[in-house]
XYZ file of C-alpha atoms in Angstrom:
517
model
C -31.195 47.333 43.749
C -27.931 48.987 42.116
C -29.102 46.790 38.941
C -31.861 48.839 38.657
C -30.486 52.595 39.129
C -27.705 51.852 36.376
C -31.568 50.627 34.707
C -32.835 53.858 34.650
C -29.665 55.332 32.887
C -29.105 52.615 30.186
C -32.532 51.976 28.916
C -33.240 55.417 27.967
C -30.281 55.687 26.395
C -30.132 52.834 24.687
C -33.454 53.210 23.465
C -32.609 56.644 22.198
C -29.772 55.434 20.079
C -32.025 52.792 18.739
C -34.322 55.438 17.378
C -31.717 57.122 15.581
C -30.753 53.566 14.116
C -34.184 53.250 12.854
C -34.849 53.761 9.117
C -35.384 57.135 7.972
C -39.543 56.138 7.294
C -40.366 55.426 10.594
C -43.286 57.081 11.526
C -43.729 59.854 13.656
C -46.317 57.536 16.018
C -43.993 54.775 16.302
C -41.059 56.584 17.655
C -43.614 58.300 20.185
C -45.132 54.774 20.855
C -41.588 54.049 21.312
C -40.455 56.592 23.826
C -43.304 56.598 25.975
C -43.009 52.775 26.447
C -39.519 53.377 27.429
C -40.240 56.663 29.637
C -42.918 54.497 31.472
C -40.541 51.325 31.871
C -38.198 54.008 33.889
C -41.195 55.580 35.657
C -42.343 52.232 36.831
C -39.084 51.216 37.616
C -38.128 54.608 39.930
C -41.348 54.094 41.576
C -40.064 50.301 42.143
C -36.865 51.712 43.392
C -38.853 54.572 45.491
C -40.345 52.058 47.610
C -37.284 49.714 48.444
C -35.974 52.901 49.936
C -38.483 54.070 51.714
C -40.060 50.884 52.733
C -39.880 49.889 57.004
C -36.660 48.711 57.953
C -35.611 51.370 60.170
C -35.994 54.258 58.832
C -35.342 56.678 55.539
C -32.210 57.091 54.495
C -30.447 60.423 53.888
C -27.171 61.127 51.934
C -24.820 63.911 53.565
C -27.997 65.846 55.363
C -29.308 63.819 57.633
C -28.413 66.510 60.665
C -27.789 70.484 60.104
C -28.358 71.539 63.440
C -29.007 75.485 63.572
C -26.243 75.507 65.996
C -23.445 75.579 63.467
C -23.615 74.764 59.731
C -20.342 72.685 60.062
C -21.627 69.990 62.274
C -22.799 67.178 59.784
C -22.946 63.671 59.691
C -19.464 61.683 59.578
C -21.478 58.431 57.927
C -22.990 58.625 54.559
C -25.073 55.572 53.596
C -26.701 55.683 49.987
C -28.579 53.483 48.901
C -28.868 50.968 45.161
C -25.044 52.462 45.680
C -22.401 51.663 42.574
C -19.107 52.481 43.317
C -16.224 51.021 40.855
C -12.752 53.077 40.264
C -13.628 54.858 36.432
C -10.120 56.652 36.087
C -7.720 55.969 38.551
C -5.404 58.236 37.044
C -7.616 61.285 37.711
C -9.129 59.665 41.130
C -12.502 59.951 39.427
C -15.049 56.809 40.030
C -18.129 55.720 38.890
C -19.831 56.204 41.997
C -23.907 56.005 41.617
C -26.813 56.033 45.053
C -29.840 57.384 45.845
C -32.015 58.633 48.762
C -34.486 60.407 50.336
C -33.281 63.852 48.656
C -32.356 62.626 45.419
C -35.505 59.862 44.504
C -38.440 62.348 44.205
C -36.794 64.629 41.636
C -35.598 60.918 39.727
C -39.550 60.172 40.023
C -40.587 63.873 38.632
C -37.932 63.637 35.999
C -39.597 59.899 34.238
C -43.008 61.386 35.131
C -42.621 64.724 33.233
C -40.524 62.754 30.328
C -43.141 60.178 30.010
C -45.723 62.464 29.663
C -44.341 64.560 26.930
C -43.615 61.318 24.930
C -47.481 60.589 25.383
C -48.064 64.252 24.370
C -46.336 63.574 21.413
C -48.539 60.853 20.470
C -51.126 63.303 18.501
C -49.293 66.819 19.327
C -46.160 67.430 17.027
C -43.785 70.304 16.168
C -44.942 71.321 12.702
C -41.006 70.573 12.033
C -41.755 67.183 12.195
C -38.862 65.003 13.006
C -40.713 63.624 15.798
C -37.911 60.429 15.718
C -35.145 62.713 16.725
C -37.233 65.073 19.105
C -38.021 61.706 20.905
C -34.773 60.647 21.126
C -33.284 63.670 22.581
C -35.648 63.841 25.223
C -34.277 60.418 26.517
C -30.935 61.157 26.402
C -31.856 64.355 28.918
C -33.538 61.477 31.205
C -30.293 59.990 31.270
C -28.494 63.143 31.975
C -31.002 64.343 34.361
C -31.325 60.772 36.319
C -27.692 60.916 36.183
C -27.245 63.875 37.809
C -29.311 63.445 40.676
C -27.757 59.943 41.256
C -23.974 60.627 40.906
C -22.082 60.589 44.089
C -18.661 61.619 42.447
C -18.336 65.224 41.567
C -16.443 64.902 38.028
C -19.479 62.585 37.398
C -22.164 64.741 38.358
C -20.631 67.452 36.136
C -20.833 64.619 33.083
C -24.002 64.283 33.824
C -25.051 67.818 34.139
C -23.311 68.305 30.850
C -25.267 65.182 28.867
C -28.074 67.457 29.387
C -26.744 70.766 27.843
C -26.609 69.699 23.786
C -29.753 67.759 23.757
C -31.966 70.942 25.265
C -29.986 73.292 23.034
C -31.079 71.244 19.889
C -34.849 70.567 20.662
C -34.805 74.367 20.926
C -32.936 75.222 18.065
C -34.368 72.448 15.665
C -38.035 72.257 17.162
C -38.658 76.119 18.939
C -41.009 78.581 17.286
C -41.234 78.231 13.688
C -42.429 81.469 13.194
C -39.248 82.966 14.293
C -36.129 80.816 13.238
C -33.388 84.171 14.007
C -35.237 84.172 17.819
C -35.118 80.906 18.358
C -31.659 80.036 17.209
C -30.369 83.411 19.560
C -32.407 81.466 22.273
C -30.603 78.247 21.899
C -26.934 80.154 21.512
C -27.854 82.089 25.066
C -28.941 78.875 26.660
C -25.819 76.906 25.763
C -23.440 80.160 26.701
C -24.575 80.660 29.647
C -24.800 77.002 30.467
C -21.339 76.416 29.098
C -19.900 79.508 31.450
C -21.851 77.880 34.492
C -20.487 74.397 34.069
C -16.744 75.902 33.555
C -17.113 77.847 37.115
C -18.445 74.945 38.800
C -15.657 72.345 37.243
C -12.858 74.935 38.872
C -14.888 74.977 41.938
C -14.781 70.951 42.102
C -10.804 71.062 41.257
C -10.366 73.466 43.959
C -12.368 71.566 46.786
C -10.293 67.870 44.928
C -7.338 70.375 46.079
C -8.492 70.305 49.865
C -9.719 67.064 50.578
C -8.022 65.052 48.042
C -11.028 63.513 46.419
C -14.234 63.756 44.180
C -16.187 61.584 45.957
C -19.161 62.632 47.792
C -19.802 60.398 50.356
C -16.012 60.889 51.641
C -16.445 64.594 51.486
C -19.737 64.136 53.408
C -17.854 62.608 56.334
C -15.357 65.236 55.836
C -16.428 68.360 54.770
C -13.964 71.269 53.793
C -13.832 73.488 56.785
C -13.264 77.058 57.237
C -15.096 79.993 55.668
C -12.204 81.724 53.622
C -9.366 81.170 51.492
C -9.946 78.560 49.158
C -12.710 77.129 50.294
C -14.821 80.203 49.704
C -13.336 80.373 46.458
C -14.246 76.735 45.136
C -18.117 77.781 47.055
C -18.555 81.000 45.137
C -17.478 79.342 41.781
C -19.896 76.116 42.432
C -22.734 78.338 43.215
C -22.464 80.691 40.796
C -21.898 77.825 37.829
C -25.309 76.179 39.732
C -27.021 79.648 39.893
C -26.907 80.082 36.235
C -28.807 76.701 35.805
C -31.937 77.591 38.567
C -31.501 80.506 37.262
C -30.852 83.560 39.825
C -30.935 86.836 39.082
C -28.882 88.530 37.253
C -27.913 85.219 35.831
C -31.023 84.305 34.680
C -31.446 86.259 31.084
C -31.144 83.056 28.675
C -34.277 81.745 30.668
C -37.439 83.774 28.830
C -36.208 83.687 25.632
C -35.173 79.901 25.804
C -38.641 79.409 27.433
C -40.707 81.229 24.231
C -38.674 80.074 21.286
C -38.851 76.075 22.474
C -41.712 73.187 21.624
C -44.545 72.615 24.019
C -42.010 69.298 25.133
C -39.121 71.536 25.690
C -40.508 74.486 28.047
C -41.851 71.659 30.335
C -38.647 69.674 31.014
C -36.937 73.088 30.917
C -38.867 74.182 33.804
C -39.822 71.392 35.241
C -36.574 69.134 35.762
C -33.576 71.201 34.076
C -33.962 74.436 36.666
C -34.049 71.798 39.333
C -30.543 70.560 38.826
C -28.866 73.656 40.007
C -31.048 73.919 43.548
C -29.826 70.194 43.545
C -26.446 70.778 43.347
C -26.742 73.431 46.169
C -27.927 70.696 48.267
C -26.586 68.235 47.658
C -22.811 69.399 46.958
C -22.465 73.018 49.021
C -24.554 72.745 51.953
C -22.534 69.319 53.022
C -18.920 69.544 51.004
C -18.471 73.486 51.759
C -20.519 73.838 54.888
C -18.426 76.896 56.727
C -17.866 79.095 53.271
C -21.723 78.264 52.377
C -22.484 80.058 55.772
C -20.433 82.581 54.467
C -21.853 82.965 51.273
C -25.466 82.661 52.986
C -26.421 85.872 53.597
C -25.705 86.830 49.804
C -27.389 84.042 48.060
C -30.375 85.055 50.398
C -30.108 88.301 48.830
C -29.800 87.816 45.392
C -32.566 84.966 45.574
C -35.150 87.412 47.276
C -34.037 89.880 44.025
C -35.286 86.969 41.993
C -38.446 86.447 43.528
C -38.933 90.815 43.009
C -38.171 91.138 39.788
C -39.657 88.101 38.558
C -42.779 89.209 39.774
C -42.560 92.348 38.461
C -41.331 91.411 34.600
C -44.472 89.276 34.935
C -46.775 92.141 35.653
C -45.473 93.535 32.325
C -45.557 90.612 30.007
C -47.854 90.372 26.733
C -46.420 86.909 26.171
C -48.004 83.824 27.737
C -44.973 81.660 27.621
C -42.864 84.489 29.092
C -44.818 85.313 31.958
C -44.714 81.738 32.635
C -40.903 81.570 32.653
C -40.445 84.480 34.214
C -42.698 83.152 37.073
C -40.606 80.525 37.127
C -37.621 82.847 37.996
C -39.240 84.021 41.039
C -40.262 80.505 42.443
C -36.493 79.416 42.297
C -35.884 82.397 44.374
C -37.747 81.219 47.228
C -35.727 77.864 46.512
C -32.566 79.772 46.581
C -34.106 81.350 49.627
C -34.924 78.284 51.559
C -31.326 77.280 50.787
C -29.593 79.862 51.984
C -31.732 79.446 55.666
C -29.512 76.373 56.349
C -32.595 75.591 58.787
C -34.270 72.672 58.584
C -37.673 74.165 57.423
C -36.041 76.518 54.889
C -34.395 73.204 53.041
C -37.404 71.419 53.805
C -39.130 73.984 52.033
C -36.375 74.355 49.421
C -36.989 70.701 48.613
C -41.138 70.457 48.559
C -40.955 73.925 46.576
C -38.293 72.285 43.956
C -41.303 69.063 43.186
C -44.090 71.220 43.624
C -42.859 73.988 41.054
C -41.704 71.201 38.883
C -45.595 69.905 38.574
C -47.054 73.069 38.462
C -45.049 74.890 35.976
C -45.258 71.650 33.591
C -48.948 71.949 33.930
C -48.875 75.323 32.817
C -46.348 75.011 29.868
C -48.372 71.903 28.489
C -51.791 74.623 28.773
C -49.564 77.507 27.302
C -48.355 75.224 24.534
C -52.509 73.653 24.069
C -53.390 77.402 24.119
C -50.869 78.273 21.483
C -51.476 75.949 18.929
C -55.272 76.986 18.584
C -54.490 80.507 18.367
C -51.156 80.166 16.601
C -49.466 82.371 19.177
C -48.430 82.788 22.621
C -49.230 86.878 22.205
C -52.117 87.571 25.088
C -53.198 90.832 23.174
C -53.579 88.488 19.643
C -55.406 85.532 21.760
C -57.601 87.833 23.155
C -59.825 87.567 26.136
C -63.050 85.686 27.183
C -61.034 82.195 27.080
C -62.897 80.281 29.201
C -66.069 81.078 27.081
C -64.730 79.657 23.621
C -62.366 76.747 25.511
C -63.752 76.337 28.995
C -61.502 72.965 30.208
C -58.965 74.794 29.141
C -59.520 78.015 31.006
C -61.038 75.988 34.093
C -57.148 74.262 34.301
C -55.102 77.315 33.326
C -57.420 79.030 36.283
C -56.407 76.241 38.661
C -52.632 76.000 37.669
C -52.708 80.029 37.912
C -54.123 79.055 41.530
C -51.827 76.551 42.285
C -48.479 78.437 41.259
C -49.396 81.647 43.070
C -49.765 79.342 46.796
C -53.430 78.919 46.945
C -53.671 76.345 50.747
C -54.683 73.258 49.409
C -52.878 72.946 46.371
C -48.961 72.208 46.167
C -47.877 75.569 45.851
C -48.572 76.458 49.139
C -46.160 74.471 51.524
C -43.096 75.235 50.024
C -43.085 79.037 50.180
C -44.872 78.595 53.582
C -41.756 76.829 54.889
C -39.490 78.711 53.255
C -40.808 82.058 54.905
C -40.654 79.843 58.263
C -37.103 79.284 57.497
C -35.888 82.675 57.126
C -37.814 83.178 59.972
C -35.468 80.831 61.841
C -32.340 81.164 59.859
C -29.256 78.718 61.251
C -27.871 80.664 64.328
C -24.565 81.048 62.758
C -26.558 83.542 60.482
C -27.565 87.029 60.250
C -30.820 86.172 61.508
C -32.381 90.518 61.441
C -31.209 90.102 57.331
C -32.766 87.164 57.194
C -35.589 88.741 59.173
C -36.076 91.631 56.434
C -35.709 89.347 53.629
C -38.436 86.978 54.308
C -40.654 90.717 54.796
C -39.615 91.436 51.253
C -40.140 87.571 50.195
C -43.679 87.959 51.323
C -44.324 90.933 49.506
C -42.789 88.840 46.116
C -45.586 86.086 47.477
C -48.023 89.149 46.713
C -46.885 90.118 43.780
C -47.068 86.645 42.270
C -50.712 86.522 43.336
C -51.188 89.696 41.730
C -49.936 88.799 38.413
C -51.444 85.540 37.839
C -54.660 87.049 39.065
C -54.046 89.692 36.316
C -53.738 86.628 33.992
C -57.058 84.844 34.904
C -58.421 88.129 34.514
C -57.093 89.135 31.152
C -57.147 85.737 29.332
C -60.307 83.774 31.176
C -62.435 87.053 31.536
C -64.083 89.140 28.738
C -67.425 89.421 26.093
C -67.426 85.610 24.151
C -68.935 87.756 21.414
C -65.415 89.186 20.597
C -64.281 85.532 19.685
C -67.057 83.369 18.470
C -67.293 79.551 20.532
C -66.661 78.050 17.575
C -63.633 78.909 16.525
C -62.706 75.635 17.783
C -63.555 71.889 17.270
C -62.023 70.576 20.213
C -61.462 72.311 23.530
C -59.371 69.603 25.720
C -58.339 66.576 23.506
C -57.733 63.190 24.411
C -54.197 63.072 24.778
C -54.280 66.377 26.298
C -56.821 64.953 29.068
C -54.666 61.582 29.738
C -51.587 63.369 29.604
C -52.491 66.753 31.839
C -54.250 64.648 34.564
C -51.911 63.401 36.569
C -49.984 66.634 37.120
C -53.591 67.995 38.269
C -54.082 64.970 40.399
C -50.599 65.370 42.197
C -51.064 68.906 42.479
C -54.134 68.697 44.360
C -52.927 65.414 46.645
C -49.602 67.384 47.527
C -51.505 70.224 48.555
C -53.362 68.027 50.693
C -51.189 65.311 51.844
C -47.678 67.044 52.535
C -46.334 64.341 54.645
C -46.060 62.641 51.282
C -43.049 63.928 51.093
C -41.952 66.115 54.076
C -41.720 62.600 56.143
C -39.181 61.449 54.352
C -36.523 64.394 54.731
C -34.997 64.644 57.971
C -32.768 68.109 57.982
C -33.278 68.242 61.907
């Protein structure tokens, strides 16, 4: 099945450079039509590719994680066995290799990423930037599906950071060219911060991987899985606190996380929701997949802080979003306080707080793509974002869309039932049970001051519900509006409601297939 990993990287690209080949009259339909052909052809195909991994033949396999007894971070596996695996020498000279596999970890955020990119192709069916340019827009957001899918695949460090890079000039562009029109100086200081603060990340984390290349002699991940870097100073705790600070800035933590609202309210409808939705989710990645098993002894180290700063996230998060007027903002800076509970769950190195970490990372990824594409539905009726301008008593003039914005609200703040819930429920457990080579009364005091951030995040989307949904219809006659939930809207919203709800429901989906114990 290698055939069909190196698949899900060429068509989209390929299909993205044939979109800028076509003539400058193609229509802004058939470039859509286009893209969401293609986005499905790599949906269907990760699903394919889901299933030949996961299917009976003694077991799941894991990549690197597969054991991280409490006992001591350090003890991992010695095997690594990915799966679809590509491995061919790239550039000898540098000892870099094109080294591609997938597993249990890595395939649900591949699936999530051609989900969320197929369904903002199908958005852009009837919904466009008023820009236009719908032909370029398009194929940008397939060359961040390559990037993205790259990422999560790449079993060579220099590669993952190519990767991680492909992604950075595409995103900075859709917000740039396509972000709010009615504010070209915000949204071009919105795409400058991004790519900054991106650029600054990806430096630390390159002199982190040249460092640990330094130790062990070697890029490649499955080698470095069988023989991690040991000991908790020196060099090794350099190279740990440069790769998780360069990966910090992309989740974003705090204090590293001030190009996020801005970046979040300047871009398209399309942009916020792969923003949130898969971009964020390469940085928790790369804590999993690259600290936790390269670095294991300095992570341990660095544990107790990146607890710490992550349970600052989820507190100030919540509280910037008890003070927001913007709908868009207090979306993204929700969004900075549920990748603090990821950062959390992390920094447990227990089995239920990466467990957690993981569920949390596809959960948020559905949820807060839900709530962009309503924030973005939302915005183009009322031509702003601004609560105070949209006024209340929503769900009387567009009641499908205040019945879903109620239920995403629902679902984001951890209503049982819904996906939000196990993630931050497993995370708590986690810092609850920290690994024993950790400060486990910290961790103890953390996860009291994490639960008062769960709260908090209750309390503010409540707030939302009851200041947008709530409020005399008089004040904003019904028919303002011709349409309250469109087609496209319907076809493409659904199945993020659907998996929301069946997540919520039917953990085991997922939680049977990662084995941290």
């Amino acid at each position: 099945m290698n055939w069909l990993l190196i698949a899900l990287l060429a068509v989209p690209a390929l299909a993205a450079a044939v979109l800028w080949a076509m003539p400058a009259g193609t229509g802004d339909r058939v470039a859509a039509i286009v893209g969401s052909v293609v986005s499905g052809l790599v949906l269907i195909g990760s699903g394919v590719l889901w299933w030949d991994l996961v299917r009976p033949r003694g077991g799941p396999v894991t990549l690197g994680l597969a054991a991280l007894p409490k006992e001591t971070p350090r003890t991992l596996p010695g095997k690594v066995h990915a799966y679809a695996e590509t491995d061919v020498s790239w550039i000898p000279a540098l000892d870099v290799r094109f080294h591609l596999g997938i597993d249990t970890i890595s395939m649900p955020l591949i699936v999530l990423t051609a989900l969320l990119v197929l369904l903002c192709c199908l958005y852009s069916l009837r919904i466009t930037p008023r820009i236009g340019r719908t032909r370029s827009l398009i194929a940008l957001l397939l060359v961040i599906e390559t990037g993205v899918i790259g990422t999560f695949a790449s079993l060579d460090l220099v590669l993952f950071f190519l990767f991680f890079e492909v992604v950075l000039i595409p995103m900075w562009l859709v917000i740039d060219i396509w972000g709010d029109d009615h504010d070209p100086a915000g949204r071009r200081r919105a795409a400058t911060t991004f790519v900054l603060m991106t650029v600054f990340g990806s430096a630390l984390m390159l002199l982190g991987f040249l460092l640990v290349h330094r130790q062990a002699g070697t890029f490649d991940l499955e080698v470095l899985g069988a023989n991690p870097v040991t000991g908790g100073h020196g060099i090794a705790l350099i190279a740990a606190v440069l790769i998780a600070v360069g990966l910090a800035v992309k989740m974003p933590l705090w204090p590293l996380h001030i190009w996020l609202p801005d970046a979040h309210a300047k871009a398209p409808t399309v942009g916020s929701v792969l923003l949130a939705g898969v971009l964020l989710k390469l940085g928790s990645y790369g804590m999993i997949r690259i600290l936790l098993p390269v670095l294991p002894d300095a992570t341990a180290t660095l544990a107790p802080y990146l607890a710490g700063f992550s349970t600052v996230a989820i507190i100030a998060g919540s509280l910037a979003c008890l003070a927001q007027t913007d709908l868009k903002r207090l979306i993204a800076y929700s969004s900075v306080g549920h990748m603090g509970f990821i950062g959390l769950g992390i920094a447990t190195m227990s089995p239920e707080g990466l467990a957690g970490a993981m569920y949390a990372n596809i959960a948020h990824g559905i949820i807060t793509g839900l709530l962009f594409f309503l924030a973005g539905g939302i915005k183009d009726r009322h031509d702003t974002s601004d609560l105070r301008a949209i006024g209340r008593a929503l769900y009387a003039r567009l009641p499908r869309i205040g019945g879903l914005l109620t239920f995403a609200c629902l679902a984001s703040l951890g209503l049982p039932g819904l996906a939000g819930f196990w993630g931050e429920m497993l995370i708590l457990l986690g810092a609850y049970h920290p690994a024993d080579s950790l400060p486990r009364t910290t961790f103890l005091v953390l996860m009291v001051i994490a639960g008062l951030g769960a709260v908090l995040t209750a309390a503010y989307f409540l707030k939302l519900v009851r200041q947008l949904n709530q409020g005399d219809p008089a004040e904003h006659p019904a028919t303002a509006f011709a349409v309250d939930l469109s087609r496209i809207e319907l076809i493409t919203w659904a199945p993020l409601v659907v998996l929301t709800v069946v997540l919520g429901l039917w953990p085991p989906l997922l939680l049977d297939y990662w084995n941290f114990s």
